[in-house]
Amino acid sequence: MTLRTHILGFPRMGENRELKFALERYWRGEISTDGLEKTGRELRARHWALQRDAGLDFVTVGDFAFYDQVANHIQWTGCEPRRFGFSGAEPDLFRYFTMARGVAGEKDAASGKSAPALEMTKWFDTNYHYLVPEFSAGTTFSVHAERLFSELAEARALGHPVKVALIGPLSFLWLGKEKTAGFSRLDLLERILPVYQQILARLHAGGADWVQMEEPILGLDLPPSWQQAFEPAYHQLAATDARIMLASYFSPLKENFNLACRLPVAGLHIDAVRAPEDALLAADWLPAHRVLSLGLIDGRNIWRSDLDQALAFLRSGRLATLRELWLAPSCSLLHVPFSVATETRLDAELRSWMSFAVEKLQELQTLKQAAQEKADLETLLAESRQATQSRENSPRVHTPEVAARLKALPADIDRRKSPFQERRRVQEARFHLPLLPTTTIGSFPQTAQVRAARAAFRRGEMNEAAYTAAMQDEIARAIAFQEALGLDALVHGEAERNDMVEYFGEQLAGFAFTANGWVQSYGSRCVKPPIIYGDVSRPRPMTVHWSRHAQSLTAKPVKGMLTGPITILQWSFVRDDQPRETTANQIALAIRDETRDLEQAGIGIIQIDEPAIREGLPLRREHWAGYLAWATRAFRIAASGVADDTQIHTHMCYSEFNDILPEIAAMDADVITIETSRSDMELLRAFASFHYPNEIGPGVYDIHSPRVPSVEEIENLLEKALSVIPAGQLWVNPDCGLKTRDWPETKAALAHMVEAAKRLRARQELQDTTT
C-alpha cells in the first residue's frame, strides 16, 4: 500500500501571533500594506517548512487568510456586495477589510448610508467565526484570485509539492445569505461554476498537484435540491485537468454518503474521528482508481491520539487492502493551538497528554511509519502508549465528591420557585426600571494600563493589595461613566478579566491553562481556551468581591457577570473520556454556587452568558433534542438557585435562533440579550413570531466594528424592534461586550444608544398617554 500524509489547513496566526499583531498595527496605520504582506509571506513559508520537515507529502496552500477564508472566497470569486460601493479600483486589501470591519465612511451605493460590516457567524459547530457572503438575484461572479495564484507560486518556488485548499461552490453558496426576497442562492450555482472552472484551470497550470475541494455541507441535512445539484456541478468541474480531493468533515455523511462516493473526483477525504463508519464504508464503495483520505488525527481537540487504536483501525476491513491511502487530521488544524513545545508552565504529566498543530504533524508521520512497519512498533508508539495509560490512570482526573453531588441532585434542581410573570412583578417592584431600560453586555474596553496591571500581578511584580486597588479604581471609573451616560442597569466593566471563559476556568478545579495556546476566533481576535482535564468544582467564590464593590458605588443595580456552563464547555478543550453532558452539569453546579453567593452579597441582577448554546447543536438534526435537553437543563441548574426578585439575564450571539426558540424559552431567563444589528434585526422576527414570553434586548449596534452608529440609525433599529416586540418586553443594549473596542468609540456609541432610547421612550410614553 502507498501511504501519503497531508493536512487540510494550518493555524495562520503564527507561533507568537505574528499575524494578529501585524494586522492591528496595519489597522492603526503603523505599518504599510507592504509590511503586512511581508508578514504573510514569512508565516506561509514558515508553516510550509514545518509541513515539509514533518514528512508530509504535500504542503497546503489557500488556507492562509488575513481575516477569514470565506472572505477570501468572496474576493476570489468576485462577489463583493454592491452595497459597499466599490469601484474595483481600490486595493484588494482595502476592500477586504472594509467588508470585514465596516469602516465608517464607506458609502452604500443605494442609500448613501455608511455600510456595516458583513454579518459574522460560527463556522459549523466550531468556535471560529466566518464572514457571511451576501447574495441577491443580481449577484455576479468573476475570477479575482491573483492572491491565491501568487501563494501557489510562492510555495512552488520554495520547492514544495502543493495541494490547494478551496471551499467548494455548493458549500460557499450554502454559507451565504439571500439579501433579496423570492430568490434562492442555489440559483447562482450556474453562474459561479464557470468561475471555479477557471480557478481550477489556473491552479493546475500553476503546478498544483491536487485541489482540496471542501464540501462540509455534505455532513448536513440537505434539502433535495441541494443534494441533486452536486453531481451536475462536479461533472462540470471534472472537465478541468485538476485532480480534486473532495473533503467533508465535522459530521457523518449518512444519506449523502453514496452521493459523495459517486462524484467524479480523484479522491475523497473522510473525517474518521467523527464518522469512522464512513471511512470503513468508503473503502468498499469508492472505485479503485479514487484515493481515500482518512482524517484519523483529531483536528478539533488537543489530546494526543491513541496511535495503537488508529493503527488497528487502518488494519481493519477493506482499508488494509487499498492500493493507496492518505492519512490526515480530521479537519483543518486552524482549530487547535500552534505547539505544545512552548508550554513550559504546564506540568510534565499534563503536557504529555496533549498534541497541538505541530505535534499533530508529527503524529501523522509516526502513524505512517507504524503502518508501513518501517521501525519497531514498541519504539515508534512508546510515547503515545505512555500518554494514553498515564491519562487513564491519573488520580487527578476523577473527584469522588463531585460524582456524589451529581448523583444526589433532586429532580427539581433546574426549576425557579415561581413562573416568569410572578417573578416579573416582584422584580419590577424591586428595580423600578424605566420603559426600554438600557444596559451593556458586560465588558468595557481594556486599556494598556489595565492589561499591564493584570500582567504585573500575574508575574508577581504587583502585590495583591495594589492590584485590588488598581482594579477597584477601574471599576469606579466604569460606574461613574455609566451613571453620567444615564444607563439603567450597570456593569462593573470586567477589568480584572482576561477572557470570559479563561477567567472562570482559572478558578475552577479540573481546568488547566496554557501560556501560548492561542486559537483564532475571527480576524485578529484570538482566544486561549482552557483545557478541561478532570472533574470540575468551585473551591471558592470567583466574582463576588468585585461585584460587591461595584454595587457599593451606586444606587442603580449592577449586574453580576458570569459565563454559563455550556459556553464554558463549548469554548474549552474538553476531556473526551466522559459524556459532555456530565462535564456540563459539573460546571453548572459550580456556577449555581456562584449565583447564590452573588445574591447573598446583594446583587439583584445576575447575567449568565450563553453565547455558545446554539453552536453546540449537533450538525445532524436527529441529535438536536438530546443535546438541547441536557444543555438547557445545565443552564437552569446554574440559574435556578435564586429568589424570585433576583433577575436572571442571559446573552447569546452569532446564532440563528429560529429553529430552537422553544428550547431558548425553556431556559427561563428573565431577560435575554441577543446579537441582531448586523442582521438588521432580522433575528428578532423569529422571537416575535414565536411570542417569546420573557424580556428581550436586541443588540442595536455592532461591537465588532470600529464605526460609531448615529442616533438615527439606532432609533431605526429600535423602531424595527418595537414593530415586533412590545415595548414592555424590550431592553436596549449593544450586540456584545465592549472589551475589544477603544474608549472614544465606545463612549460615542453608548451615548448615541442612550439618546436613541430616550427619544423612543418619550414617544412611546406620549403614545400611551394619548391612547
CSV table of C-alpha atoms in Angstrom, one decimal, residues 179-612:
chain,number,residue,atom,x,y,z
A,179,LYS,CA,-30.5,39.5,0.6
A,180,THR,CA,-33.5,39.8,-1.7
A,181,ALA,CA,-36.9,38.1,-1.3
A,182,GLY,CA,-38.2,35.4,-3.6
A,183,PHE,CA,-34.8,34.1,-4.6
A,184,SER,CA,-32.7,31.1,-3.7
A,185,ARG,CA,-28.9,31.3,-3.6
A,186,LEU,CA,-28.7,27.9,-5.1
A,187,ASP,CA,-29.9,29.6,-8.3
A,188,LEU,CA,-26.5,31.2,-8.5
A,189,LEU,CA,-24.7,27.8,-9.0
A,190,GLU,CA,-24.8,28.1,-12.8
A,191,ARG,CA,-23.1,31.5,-12.5
A,192,ILE,CA,-20.3,30.5,-10.1
A,193,LEU,CA,-19.3,27.2,-11.6
A,194,PRO,CA,-17.5,28.7,-14.6
A,195,VAL,CA,-15.5,30.8,-12.2
A,196,TYR,CA,-14.5,27.7,-10.2
A,197,GLN,CA,-13.5,26.1,-13.5
A,198,GLN,CA,-11.3,29.0,-14.4
A,199,ILE,CA,-9.7,28.9,-10.9
A,200,LEU,CA,-9.1,25.2,-11.2
A,201,ALA,CA,-7.5,25.5,-14.6
A,202,ARG,CA,-5.2,28.3,-13.4
A,203,LEU,CA,-4.2,26.2,-10.3
A,204,HIS,CA,-3.4,23.2,-12.5
A,205,ALA,CA,-1.4,25.3,-14.9
A,206,GLY,CA,0.4,26.8,-11.9
A,207,GLY,CA,1.6,23.4,-10.8
A,208,ALA,CA,-0.9,22.4,-8.1
A,209,ASP,CA,-0.7,18.7,-7.7
A,210,TRP,CA,-4.1,18.4,-6.1
A,211,VAL,CA,-7.0,20.7,-5.2
A,212,GLN,CA,-8.8,20.0,-1.9
A,213,MET,CA,-12.4,21.0,-2.6
A,214,GLU,CA,-14.1,21.3,0.8
A,215,GLU,CA,-17.8,20.5,0.9
A,216,PRO,CA,-18.6,20.1,4.6
A,217,ILE,CA,-22.3,20.6,3.9
A,218,LEU,CA,-22.3,17.0,2.8
A,219,GLY,CA,-22.4,16.3,6.6
A,220,LEU,CA,-25.6,18.2,7.0
A,221,ASP,CA,-29.3,17.5,6.5
A,222,LEU,CA,-29.5,19.0,2.9
A,223,PRO,CA,-32.7,19.8,1.1
A,224,PRO,CA,-33.2,17.5,-2.0
A,225,SER,CA,-32.5,20.5,-4.4
A,226,TRP,CA,-29.0,20.9,-2.9
A,227,GLN,CA,-28.3,17.2,-2.9
A,228,GLN,CA,-29.3,17.0,-6.6
A,229,ALA,CA,-27.1,19.9,-7.5
A,230,PHE,CA,-23.8,18.1,-6.6
A,231,GLU,CA,-23.5,15.6,-9.4
A,232,PRO,CA,-24.0,18.0,-12.4
A,233,ALA,CA,-21.8,20.6,-10.7
A,234,TYR,CA,-18.9,18.3,-10.1
A,235,HIS,CA,-19.3,16.8,-13.6
A,236,GLN,CA,-18.8,20.3,-14.9
A,237,LEU,CA,-15.7,20.8,-12.6
A,238,ALA,CA,-14.3,17.5,-13.7
A,239,ALA,CA,-13.9,18.9,-17.2
A,240,THR,CA,-10.8,20.6,-15.9
A,241,ASP,CA,-7.5,18.7,-15.6
A,242,ALA,CA,-7.2,19.5,-11.9
A,243,ARG,CA,-7.2,16.5,-9.5
A,244,ILE,CA,-9.8,17.2,-6.9
A,245,MET,CA,-9.8,15.7,-3.4
A,246,LEU,CA,-13.4,16.2,-2.1
A,247,ALA,CA,-13.2,16.9,1.6
A,248,SER,CA,-16.0,16.6,4.2
A,249,TYR,CA,-15.6,16.9,7.9
A,250,PHE,CA,-17.3,17.5,11.3
A,251,SER,CA,-20.2,15.1,10.7
A,252,PRO,CA,-21.1,11.7,9.2
A,253,LEU,CA,-22.2,11.7,5.6
A,254,LYS,CA,-25.2,9.5,6.2
A,255,GLU,CA,-27.7,9.8,3.4
A,256,ASN,CA,-25.1,11.8,1.4
A,257,PHE,CA,-22.6,9.0,1.5
A,258,ASN,CA,-23.5,7.4,-1.8
A,259,LEU,CA,-23.6,10.8,-3.4
A,260,ALA,CA,-20.1,11.7,-2.2
A,261,CYS,CA,-18.7,8.3,-3.5
A,262,ARG,CA,-20.3,8.9,-6.9
A,263,LEU,CA,-19.0,12.3,-7.6
A,264,PRO,CA,-16.4,12.4,-10.4
A,265,VAL,CA,-13.4,13.4,-8.3
A,266,ALA,CA,-10.0,11.9,-7.8
A,267,GLY,CA,-10.2,11.4,-4.1
A,268,LEU,CA,-12.5,11.7,-1.0
A,269,HIS,CA,-11.5,12.8,2.5
A,270,ILE,CA,-13.5,11.4,5.4
A,271,ASP,CA,-13.5,12.7,9.0
A,272,ALA,CA,-12.7,9.3,10.6
A,273,VAL,CA,-12.8,10.9,14.1
A,274,ARG,CA,-16.5,11.9,13.9
A,275,ALA,CA,-17.5,9.4,11.2
A,276,PRO,CA,-15.4,6.2,11.5
A,277,GLU,CA,-18.2,4.2,9.9
A,278,ASP,CA,-18.0,6.3,6.8
A,279,ALA,CA,-14.3,5.5,6.5
A,280,LEU,CA,-14.9,1.8,6.5
A,281,LEU,CA,-17.8,2.0,4.1
A,282,ALA,CA,-15.8,4.2,1.7
A,283,ALA,CA,-13.1,1.6,1.5
A,284,ASP,CA,-15.8,-0.7,0.0
A,285,TRP,CA,-17.7,1.8,-2.1
A,286,LEU,CA,-15.1,4.1,-3.6
A,287,PRO,CA,-13.9,3.0,-7.1
A,288,ALA,CA,-10.4,1.6,-7.0
A,289,HIS,CA,-8.9,4.5,-9.0
A,290,ARG,CA,-10.0,7.0,-6.4
A,291,VAL,CA,-7.9,7.9,-3.4
A,292,LEU,CA,-9.3,7.7,0.1
A,293,SER,CA,-8.1,10.2,2.7
A,294,LEU,CA,-8.7,9.3,6.3
A,295,GLY,CA,-8.8,12.0,9.0
A,296,LEU,CA,-7.6,9.9,11.9
A,297,ILE,CA,-5.9,12.6,14.0
A,298,ASP,CA,-8.4,14.8,15.8
A,299,GLY,CA,-8.2,18.3,14.4
A,300,ARG,CA,-10.7,19.8,16.9
A,301,ASN,CA,-9.2,18.8,20.2
A,302,ILE,CA,-5.8,18.9,21.9
A,303,TRP,CA,-5.4,15.3,23.3
A,304,ARG,CA,-2.7,13.1,22.0
A,305,SER,CA,-4.0,10.4,19.7
A,306,ASP,CA,-4.1,6.8,20.7
A,307,LEU,CA,-1.9,5.6,17.8
A,308,ASP,CA,-2.5,1.9,18.7
A,309,GLN,CA,-6.2,2.5,18.2
A,310,ALA,CA,-5.6,4.4,14.9
A,311,LEU,CA,-3.2,1.7,13.6
A,312,ALA,CA,-5.8,-1.0,14.4
A,313,PHE,CA,-8.4,1.0,12.5
A,314,LEU,CA,-6.1,1.2,9.5
A,315,ARG,CA,-5.7,-2.6,9.5
A,316,SER,CA,-9.4,-3.3,9.7
A,317,GLY,CA,-11.8,-4.4,6.9
A,318,ARG,CA,-11.0,-3.3,3.3
A,319,LEU,CA,-8.8,-0.5,4.5
A,320,ALA,CA,-5.9,-2.9,4.8
A,321,THR,CA,-6.2,-3.9,1.1
A,322,LEU,CA,-6.3,-0.5,-0.6
A,323,ARG,CA,-3.5,0.3,-3.1
A,324,GLU,CA,-3.2,3.9,-1.9
A,325,LEU,CA,-4.4,5.7,1.3
A,326,TRP,CA,-3.8,9.2,2.6
A,327,LEU,CA,-3.6,10.0,6.3
A,328,ALA,CA,-4.6,13.4,7.6
A,329,PRO,CA,-6.1,15.2,10.6
A,330,SER,CA,-9.9,15.1,10.6
A,331,CYS,CA,-10.2,18.8,9.6
A,332,SER,CA,-8.1,21.9,9.4
A,333,LEU,CA,-5.7,22.4,12.3
A,334,LEU,CA,-6.9,26.0,12.4
A,335,HIS,CA,-8.9,25.0,15.5
A,336,VAL,CA,-6.0,24.0,17.7
A,337,PRO,CA,-3.1,26.0,19.1
A,338,PHE,CA,0.3,26.1,17.5
A,339,SER,CA,2.7,23.9,19.6
A,340,VAL,CA,2.9,22.2,23.0
A,341,ALA,CA,6.6,22.9,22.9
A,342,THR,CA,6.2,26.4,24.3
A,343,GLU,CA,4.0,25.3,27.2
A,344,THR,CA,6.8,25.1,29.8
A,345,ARG,CA,4.4,26.1,32.6
A,346,LEU,CA,2.3,23.1,32.3
A,347,ASP,CA,3.4,20.2,34.4
A,348,ALA,CA,5.1,17.3,32.5
A,349,GLU,CA,2.2,14.9,33.1
A,350,LEU,CA,-0.5,17.2,31.6
A,351,ARG,CA,1.8,18.2,28.8
A,352,SER,CA,2.4,14.6,27.8
A,353,TRP,CA,-1.3,14.1,27.2
A,354,MET,CA,-1.5,16.9,24.7
A,355,SER,CA,-0.9,17.4,21.0
A,356,PHE,CA,-1.3,20.8,19.2
A,357,ALA,CA,-0.9,21.6,15.5
A,358,VAL,CA,2.9,20.9,15.2
A,359,GLU,CA,2.6,17.8,17.3
A,360,LYS,CA,-0.2,16.5,15.1
A,361,LEU,CA,2.1,16.8,12.1
A,362,GLN,CA,4.5,14.5,14.0
A,363,GLU,CA,1.7,12.1,15.0
A,364,LEU,CA,0.8,11.8,11.3
A,365,GLN,CA,4.3,10.8,10.4
A,366,THR,CA,4.6,8.3,13.3
A,367,LEU,CA,1.3,6.7,12.3
A,368,LYS,CA,2.5,6.4,8.7
A,369,GLN,CA,5.8,4.8,9.8
A,370,ALA,CA,4.0,2.4,12.1
A,371,ALA,CA,1.5,1.4,9.3
A,372,GLN,CA,4.5,0.8,6.9
A,373,GLU,CA,6.3,-1.1,9.7
A,374,LYS,CA,9.4,0.8,8.9
A,375,ALA,CA,10.6,0.7,12.6
A,376,ASP,CA,9.9,-1.3,15.8
A,377,LEU,CA,6.4,-0.6,16.9
A,378,GLU,CA,7.4,-0.5,20.6
A,379,THR,CA,9.8,2.3,19.8
A,380,LEU,CA,7.5,4.2,17.5
A,381,LEU,CA,4.5,4.1,19.7
A,382,ALA,CA,6.1,4.3,23.1
A,383,GLU,CA,5.2,8.0,23.7
A,384,SER,CA,1.6,7.5,22.6
A,385,ARG,CA,1.2,4.4,24.8
A,386,GLN,CA,2.7,6.1,27.8
A,387,ALA,CA,0.4,9.2,27.5
A,388,THR,CA,-2.7,7.1,27.0
A,389,GLN,CA,-2.0,4.9,30.1
A,390,SER,CA,-1.0,7.9,32.2
A,391,ARG,CA,-4.2,9.8,31.4
A,392,GLU,CA,-6.4,6.8,32.0
A,393,ASN,CA,-4.9,6.1,35.4
A,394,SER,CA,-4.2,9.6,36.8
A,395,PRO,CA,-5.9,10.3,40.2
A,396,ARG,CA,-6.2,14.0,39.2
A,397,VAL,CA,-8.9,13.2,36.6
A,398,HIS,CA,-11.7,11.9,38.9
A,399,THR,CA,-13.0,13.5,42.2
A,400,PRO,CA,-15.4,11.3,44.1
A,401,GLU,CA,-17.1,14.2,45.9
A,402,VAL,CA,-18.1,15.8,42.5
A,403,ALA,CA,-19.6,12.5,41.3
A,404,ALA,CA,-21.5,12.0,44.5
A,405,ARG,CA,-23.0,15.5,44.3
A,406,LEU,CA,-24.2,14.9,40.7
A,407,LYS,CA,-25.7,11.6,41.6
A,408,ALA,CA,-27.7,13.1,44.5
A,409,LEU,CA,-29.3,16.1,42.6
A,410,PRO,CA,-33.1,16.5,43.3
A,411,ALA,CA,-35.4,16.3,40.3
A,412,ASP,CA,-36.4,20.0,40.6
A,413,ILE,CA,-32.8,21.3,40.8
A,414,ASP,CA,-33.4,23.1,37.5
A,415,ARG,CA,-36.6,25.0,38.4
A,416,ARG,CA,-37.2,28.5,39.7
A,417,LYS,CA,-39.6,28.9,42.6
A,418,SER,CA,-42.3,30.7,40.5
A,419,PRO,CA,-43.2,31.2,36.8
A,420,PHE,CA,-41.9,34.3,35.0
A,421,GLN,CA,-45.0,36.5,35.3
A,422,GLU,CA,-44.9,36.2,39.1
A,423,ARG,CA,-41.2,36.8,39.1
A,424,ARG,CA,-41.6,39.8,36.8
A,425,ARG,CA,-43.9,41.6,39.3
A,426,VAL,CA,-41.6,41.3,42.2
A,427,GLN,CA,-38.6,42.3,40.1
A,428,GLU,CA,-40.4,45.5,38.8
A,429,ALA,CA,-41.2,46.4,42.4
A,430,ARG,CA,-37.5,45.9,43.4
A,431,PHE,CA,-35.7,47.7,40.5
A,432,HIS,CA,-38.2,50.4,39.2
A,433,LEU,CA,-36.5,50.4,35.8
A,434,PRO,CA,-37.9,52.7,33.0
A,435,LEU,CA,-39.6,51.6,29.8
A,436,LEU,CA,-36.9,50.5,27.3
A,437,PRO,CA,-34.2,50.1,30.0
A,438,THR,CA,-30.6,50.5,28.8
A,439,THR,CA,-27.6,48.3,29.7
A,440,THR,CA,-24.5,46.9,28.2
A,441,ILE,CA,-23.5,43.3,27.9
A,442,GLY,CA,-20.7,43.3,30.4
A,443,SER,CA,-17.1,44.2,29.4
A,444,PHE,CA,-15.7,47.6,28.7
A,445,PRO,CA,-12.5,48.5,26.7
A,446,GLN,CA,-9.3,47.3,28.4
A,447,THR,CA,-6.6,49.9,28.3
A,448,ALA,CA,-2.9,49.2,28.1
A,449,GLN,CA,-2.7,50.2,31.8
A,450,VAL,CA,-5.4,47.6,32.8
A,451,ARG,CA,-3.6,44.9,30.8
A,452,ALA,CA,-0.3,45.9,32.3
A,453,ALA,CA,-1.6,45.7,35.8
A,454,ARG,CA,-3.0,42.3,35.2
A,455,ALA,CA,0.2,41.1,33.7
A,456,ALA,CA,2.3,42.5,36.5
A,457,PHE,CA,0.1,40.8,39.1
A,458,ARG,CA,0.4,37.5,37.3
A,459,ARG,CA,4.2,37.9,37.2
A,460,GLY,CA,4.4,38.7,40.9
A,461,GLU,CA,5.5,42.2,40.2
A,462,MET,CA,2.5,43.8,41.8
A,463,ASN,CA,1.1,42.6,45.2
A,464,GLU,CA,-2.5,41.7,45.8
A,465,ALA,CA,-3.4,44.9,47.6
A,466,ALA,CA,-2.0,47.1,44.9
A,467,TYR,CA,-3.7,45.0,42.2
A,468,THR,CA,-7.0,45.1,44.0
A,469,ALA,CA,-6.8,48.9,44.4
A,470,ALA,CA,-6.0,49.3,40.7
A,471,MET,CA,-9.0,47.2,39.6
A,472,GLN,CA,-11.3,48.9,42.1
A,473,ASP,CA,-10.2,52.3,40.6
A,474,GLU,CA,-11.1,51.0,37.1
A,475,ILE,CA,-14.5,49.7,38.4
A,476,ALA,CA,-15.2,53.1,39.9
A,477,ARG,CA,-14.4,54.8,36.6
A,478,ALA,CA,-16.7,52.4,34.8
A,479,ILE,CA,-19.6,53.0,37.3
A,480,ALA,CA,-19.2,56.8,37.1
A,481,PHE,CA,-19.1,56.7,33.3
A,482,GLN,CA,-22.3,54.7,33.1
A,483,GLU,CA,-24.1,56.9,35.6
A,484,ALA,CA,-23.0,60.0,33.6
A,485,LEU,CA,-24.4,58.5,30.4
A,486,GLY,CA,-27.7,57.6,32.1
A,487,LEU,CA,-27.6,53.8,31.6
A,488,ASP,CA,-30.2,52.0,33.8
A,489,ALA,CA,-28.6,48.6,34.6
A,490,LEU,CA,-24.9,48.9,35.1
A,491,VAL,CA,-21.9,46.6,34.9
A,492,HIS,CA,-18.6,46.7,36.7
A,493,GLY,CA,-16.7,46.5,33.4
A,494,GLU,CA,-14.7,43.3,33.9
A,495,ALA,CA,-11.3,45.0,34.1
A,496,GLU,CA,-10.0,42.1,36.1
A,497,ARG,CA,-10.9,39.5,33.4
A,498,ASN,CA,-8.6,38.3,30.7
A,499,ASP,CA,-11.3,36.2,28.9
A,500,MET,CA,-14.9,35.3,29.7
A,501,VAL,CA,-14.1,31.6,29.9
A,502,GLU,CA,-10.5,31.6,31.0
A,503,TYR,CA,-11.2,33.8,33.9
A,504,PHE,CA,-13.6,31.3,35.4
A,505,GLY,CA,-11.6,28.2,34.4
A,506,GLU,CA,-8.6,29.6,36.3
A,507,GLN,CA,-10.7,29.5,39.5
A,508,LEU,CA,-12.3,26.1,38.9
A,509,ALA,CA,-10.8,22.7,39.8
A,510,GLY,CA,-10.3,20.4,36.8
A,511,PHE,CA,-9.0,23.1,34.4
A,512,ALA,CA,-5.5,23.6,33.0
A,513,PHE,CA,-4.2,26.7,31.2
A,514,THR,CA,-1.7,27.3,28.5
A,515,ALA,CA,0.7,30.2,28.2
A,516,ASN,CA,0.5,30.3,24.4
A,517,GLY,CA,-2.4,28.1,23.4
A,518,TRP,CA,-4.0,30.8,21.2
A,519,VAL,CA,-6.6,29.9,18.6
A,520,GLN,CA,-8.1,32.3,16.1
A,521,SER,CA,-11.7,33.3,16.8
A,522,TYR,CA,-12.1,35.9,14.0
A,523,GLY,CA,-9.9,38.5,12.3
A,524,SER,CA,-7.1,39.3,14.7
A,525,ARG,CA,-9.1,38.1,17.7
A,526,CYS,CA,-7.5,35.1,19.3
A,527,VAL,CA,-8.7,33.2,22.4
A,528,LYS,CA,-6.8,30.8,24.7
A,529,PRO,CA,-9.3,28.1,25.5
A,530,PRO,CA,-9.0,26.4,28.9
A,531,ILE,CA,-8.4,22.7,29.0
A,532,ILE,CA,-10.8,20.6,31.0
A,533,TYR,CA,-8.9,17.5,32.0
A,534,GLY,CA,-10.7,16.4,35.2
A,535,ASP,CA,-13.9,16.7,37.3
A,536,VAL,CA,-15.0,20.4,37.8
A,537,SER,CA,-15.8,22.1,41.1
A,538,ARG,CA,-15.6,25.6,42.6
A,539,PRO,CA,-13.2,25.8,45.5
A,540,ARG,CA,-14.2,29.4,46.4
A,541,PRO,CA,-16.2,32.4,45.2
A,542,MET,CA,-14.9,33.8,41.9
A,543,THR,CA,-16.6,37.2,41.3
A,544,VAL,CA,-18.4,38.2,44.5
A,545,HIS,CA,-15.8,40.7,45.9
A,546,TRP,CA,-15.6,42.7,42.6
A,547,SER,CA,-19.4,42.8,42.2
A,548,ARG,CA,-20.0,43.8,45.8
A,549,HIS,CA,-17.5,46.7,45.4
A,550,ALA,CA,-19.2,47.9,42.2
A,551,GLN,CA,-22.7,47.8,43.8
A,552,SER,CA,-21.4,49.8,46.8
A,553,LEU,CA,-20.6,52.7,44.5
A,554,THR,CA,-24.2,53.3,43.1
A,555,ALA,CA,-27.8,53.1,43.9
A,556,LYS,CA,-28.6,51.6,40.4
A,557,PRO,CA,-28.5,47.9,40.0
A,558,VAL,CA,-25.1,46.4,39.0
A,559,LYS,CA,-25.2,43.1,37.1
A,560,GLY,CA,-23.2,40.2,38.4
A,561,MET,CA,-21.5,38.8,35.3
A,562,LEU,CA,-21.0,35.0,34.9
A,563,THR,CA,-20.3,32.7,32.0
A,564,GLY,CA,-22.7,29.9,31.5
A,565,PRO,CA,-21.9,26.2,31.7
A,566,ILE,CA,-22.5,25.4,28.0
A,567,THR,CA,-20.3,28.3,26.9
A,568,ILE,CA,-17.5,27.3,29.2
A,569,LEU,CA,-17.9,23.8,27.9
A,570,GLN,CA,-18.0,24.8,24.2
A,571,TRP,CA,-15.2,27.3,24.4
A,572,SER,CA,-12.8,24.9,26.2
A,573,PHE,CA,-10.9,21.9,25.0
A,574,VAL,CA,-13.0,19.3,26.7
A,575,ARG,CA,-12.0,15.9,28.1
A,576,ASP,CA,-13.1,13.1,25.9
A,577,ASP,CA,-13.3,10.3,28.5
A,578,GLN,CA,-16.8,11.0,29.7
A,579,PRO,CA,-20.0,12.4,28.1
A,580,ARG,CA,-20.1,16.2,27.6
A,581,GLU,CA,-23.4,16.3,29.5
A,582,THR,CA,-21.6,15.1,32.7
A,583,THR,CA,-19.0,17.8,32.3
A,584,ALA,CA,-21.7,20.5,31.6
A,585,ASN,CA,-23.5,19.5,34.8
A,586,GLN,CA,-20.4,19.7,36.9
A,587,ILE,CA,-19.8,23.3,35.6
A,588,ALA,CA,-23.4,24.2,36.1
A,589,LEU,CA,-23.2,23.3,39.8
A,590,ALA,CA,-20.1,25.5,40.2
A,591,ILE,CA,-21.9,28.4,38.5
A,592,ARG,CA,-25.0,27.8,40.7
A,593,ASP,CA,-22.9,28.1,43.8
A,594,GLU,CA,-21.6,31.5,42.5
A,595,THR,CA,-25.1,32.9,41.7
A,596,ARG,CA,-26.2,32.1,45.2
A,597,ASP,CA,-23.2,33.8,46.7
A,598,LEU,CA,-23.8,36.9,44.5
A,599,GLU,CA,-27.4,37.0,45.6
A,600,GLN,CA,-26.3,36.9,49.3
A,601,ALA,CA,-23.9,39.8,48.6
A,602,GLY,CA,-26.8,41.9,47.5
A,603,ILE,CA,-26.5,41.6,43.7
A,604,GLY,CA,-30.1,41.7,42.3
A,605,ILE,CA,-29.4,41.1,38.6
A,606,ILE,CA,-27.1,38.3,37.5
A,607,GLN,CA,-26.2,37.7,33.9
A,608,ILE,CA,-25.2,34.2,32.9
A,609,ASP,CA,-23.9,34.5,29.4
A,610,GLU,CA,-24.6,31.6,27.0
A,611,PRO,CA,-23.4,32.8,23.5
A,612,ALA,CA,-22.4,29.3,22.6
